Structure formats: C-alpha cells, structure tokens
Tab-separated table of C-alpha atoms in Angstrom:
chain	number	residue	atom	x	y	z
P	1	MET	CA	-3.235	9.858	-13.512
P	2	THR	CA	-0.131	9.617	-15.132
P	3	THR	CA	3.048	9.722	-12.915
P	4	ALA	CA	6.910	10.388	-14.256
P	5	PRO	CA	10.286	10.404	-12.577
P	6	GLY	CA	12.211	13.801	-12.767
P	7	GLU	CA	14.824	13.991	-10.906
P	8	GLY	CA	13.939	12.583	-8.233
P	9	SER	CA	10.796	14.997	-8.352
P	10	ARG	CA	7.325	12.996	-8.743
P	11	PHE	CA	5.057	15.152	-11.937
P	12	THR	CA	1.371	14.553	-12.365
P	13	CYS	CA	-0.846	14.828	-15.455
P	14	TYR	CA	-4.105	13.943	-15.577
P	15	SER	CA	-6.295	13.040	-18.420
P	16	THR	CA	-9.055	14.995	-19.814
P	17	ALA	CA	-11.758	12.511	-18.483
P	18	GLN	CA	-10.301	12.921	-14.731
P	19	ARG	CA	-9.758	16.621	-15.345
P	20	LEU	CA	-13.299	17.398	-16.398
P	21	ALA	CA	-14.119	14.405	-13.633
P	22	LEU	CA	-12.288	17.231	-10.668
P	23	GLY	CA	-13.857	20.141	-12.641
P	24	SER	CA	-10.353	21.055	-13.714
P	25	GLY	CA	-11.174	21.886	-17.624
P	26	SER	CA	-10.147	19.602	-20.678
P	27	GLY	CA	-8.082	19.697	-23.876
P	28	MET	CA	-4.956	20.838	-24.328
P	29	LEU	CA	-4.411	22.175	-20.780
P	30	ALA	CA	-5.301	18.829	-19.066
P	31	CYS	CA	-1.124	18.028	-17.831
P	32	MET	CA	-0.821	21.804	-17.042
P	33	GLY	CA	-1.245	21.026	-13.611
P	34	VAL	CA	1.978	20.032	-12.794
P	35	TYR	CA	3.117	19.245	-9.275
P	36	SER	CA	6.918	18.761	-7.911
P	37	SER	CA	6.803	16.429	-4.968
P	38	ASP	CA	9.326	16.781	-2.473
P	39	PRO	CA	11.716	14.260	-3.276
P	40	ASP	CA	13.478	14.232	0.582
P	41	LEU	CA	9.884	12.850	2.260
P	42	ASP	CA	9.567	9.272	2.858
P	43	VAL	CA	6.794	9.118	5.652
P	44	TYR	CA	4.631	6.231	6.185
P	45	ASP	CA	1.725	5.153	8.469
P	46	VAL	CA	2.708	2.147	11.209
P	47	ALA	CA	0.508	-0.065	10.225
P	48	GLY	CA	2.675	-1.203	6.921
P	49	ASN	CA	0.233	-1.058	4.627
P	50	GLY	CA	1.840	1.385	2.548
P	51	THR	CA	0.035	4.603	3.148
P	52	GLU	CA	2.411	7.550	2.359
P	53	VAL	CA	2.262	11.097	2.917
P	54	ASP	CA	2.935	13.688	-0.415
P	55	VAL	CA	3.592	17.215	0.028
P	56	ALA	CA	3.929	18.409	-3.820
P	57	THR	CA	3.844	22.421	-5.210
P	58	ASN	CA	2.326	23.056	-8.096
P	59	LEU	CA	4.943	24.656	-10.908
P	60	LEU	CA	3.085	26.899	-12.699
P	61	ASN	CA	0.775	28.788	-9.854
P	62	GLY	CA	2.674	27.837	-6.352
P	63	ASP	CA	-0.643	25.849	-4.664
P	64	ILE	CA	0.394	23.203	-2.129
P	65	ARG	CA	-1.233	19.439	-2.762
P	66	LEU	CA	-0.804	17.788	0.569
P	67	SER	CA	-1.818	13.964	-0.208
P	68	ILE	CA	-2.101	10.566	1.769
P	69	LEU	CA	-1.773	8.064	-1.020
P	70	TRP	CA	-3.507	4.741	-1.409
P	71	THR	CA	-6.107	5.504	1.813
P	72	ARG	CA	-7.774	8.175	3.339
P	73	GLU	CA	-6.000	8.370	6.930
P	74	ILE	CA	-2.372	7.943	7.883
P	75	LEU	CA	-1.808	6.502	11.416
P	76	LEU	CA	2.028	7.653	12.718
P	77	SER	CA	3.736	6.510	15.741
P	78	ALA	CA	3.841	9.446	18.867
P	79	ASP	CA	7.279	6.986	19.131
P	80	SER	CA	8.571	7.625	15.355
P	81	ALA	CA	8.470	11.929	15.645
P	82	ASP	CA	10.789	11.412	12.705
P	83	SER	CA	7.731	10.862	10.552
P	84	ALA	CA	5.636	14.027	11.766
P	85	ASP	CA	8.717	16.104	11.330
P	86	GLN	CA	9.606	15.310	7.771
P	87	ALA	CA	6.184	16.231	6.755
P	88	ALA	CA	6.256	19.240	8.566
P	89	ASP	CA	9.709	20.010	7.280
P	90	ALA	CA	8.379	18.671	3.498
P	91	ARG	CA	5.117	21.628	4.054
P	92	ARG	CA	7.652	24.172	5.091
P	93	ARG	CA	9.734	23.499	1.915
P	94	ALA	CA	6.554	23.442	-0.068
P	95	ALA	CA	5.862	26.825	1.395
P	96	ALA	CA	8.512	28.022	0.564
P	97	GLN	CA	8.924	27.089	-3.090
P	98	SER	CA	5.381	28.440	-3.296
P	99	ARG	CA	6.566	31.586	-1.845
P	100	GLY	CA	8.960	31.699	-4.809
P	101	ILE	CA	6.427	30.789	-7.610
P	102	THR	CA	3.529	33.340	-6.723
P	103	THR	CA	6.488	36.425	-6.009
P	104	ASN	CA	7.535	35.732	-9.731
P	105	GLN	CA	4.421	35.701	-10.831
P	106	ASN	CA	3.492	39.157	-9.091
P	107	SER	CA	6.164	40.488	-10.616
P	108	ARG	CA	5.495	40.355	-13.793
C-alpha cells in the first residue's frame, strides 16, 4: 500500500499484487480505489501503543472505509469522550461526502 499526503488527506493506492490478494482487480486500474481520509480526525487509543482510527471516503464511488490502524482493535477511554465524538463526527462527514458522490453519479 502506498500512502501520499495531499491537502491534509491520505490517498491510498494498492499495488497490483495487493489488489489481487484482496480480489480487487489488477493492471492499470490498481490505483482506482482512491480514498480521502478525514483530516480533522486525530484519535489514538488510551494504551499509548500508536493505534489510530481512520475514516476515509472513496472518491470514485462514495464507499466509506473505517479503519483501525496498526492492530485489530482500539481502546477509547470513557473519560475521553472527545475521541469517540471525533470518530463519530468523522463518520458523519464521510457519510455526507459519500452522499454527494453517489448523488452526482446517479444524476449522470
């Protein structure tokens, strides 16, 4: 997976081998699954091991990807409601962006 910065967003392209392993096609279309991460989301787990949440919207089809990076789970403190609120707000922003993308696709 290749990650490159762009105006505060994270754009993700998978190599042909990775896309084949994921069952997502190959060849020239290998970078067609472009996701834009929420630049305002800054949520890490309370254990301090670097685990973070990523909410990203596929700019081509509006799919929303919720990722927990570097592990399989994330621990958010009940005392740190801000983290849970940030994740929820990022998901709402992604849903609004997704609706805009799919509405534009359906009007064509």
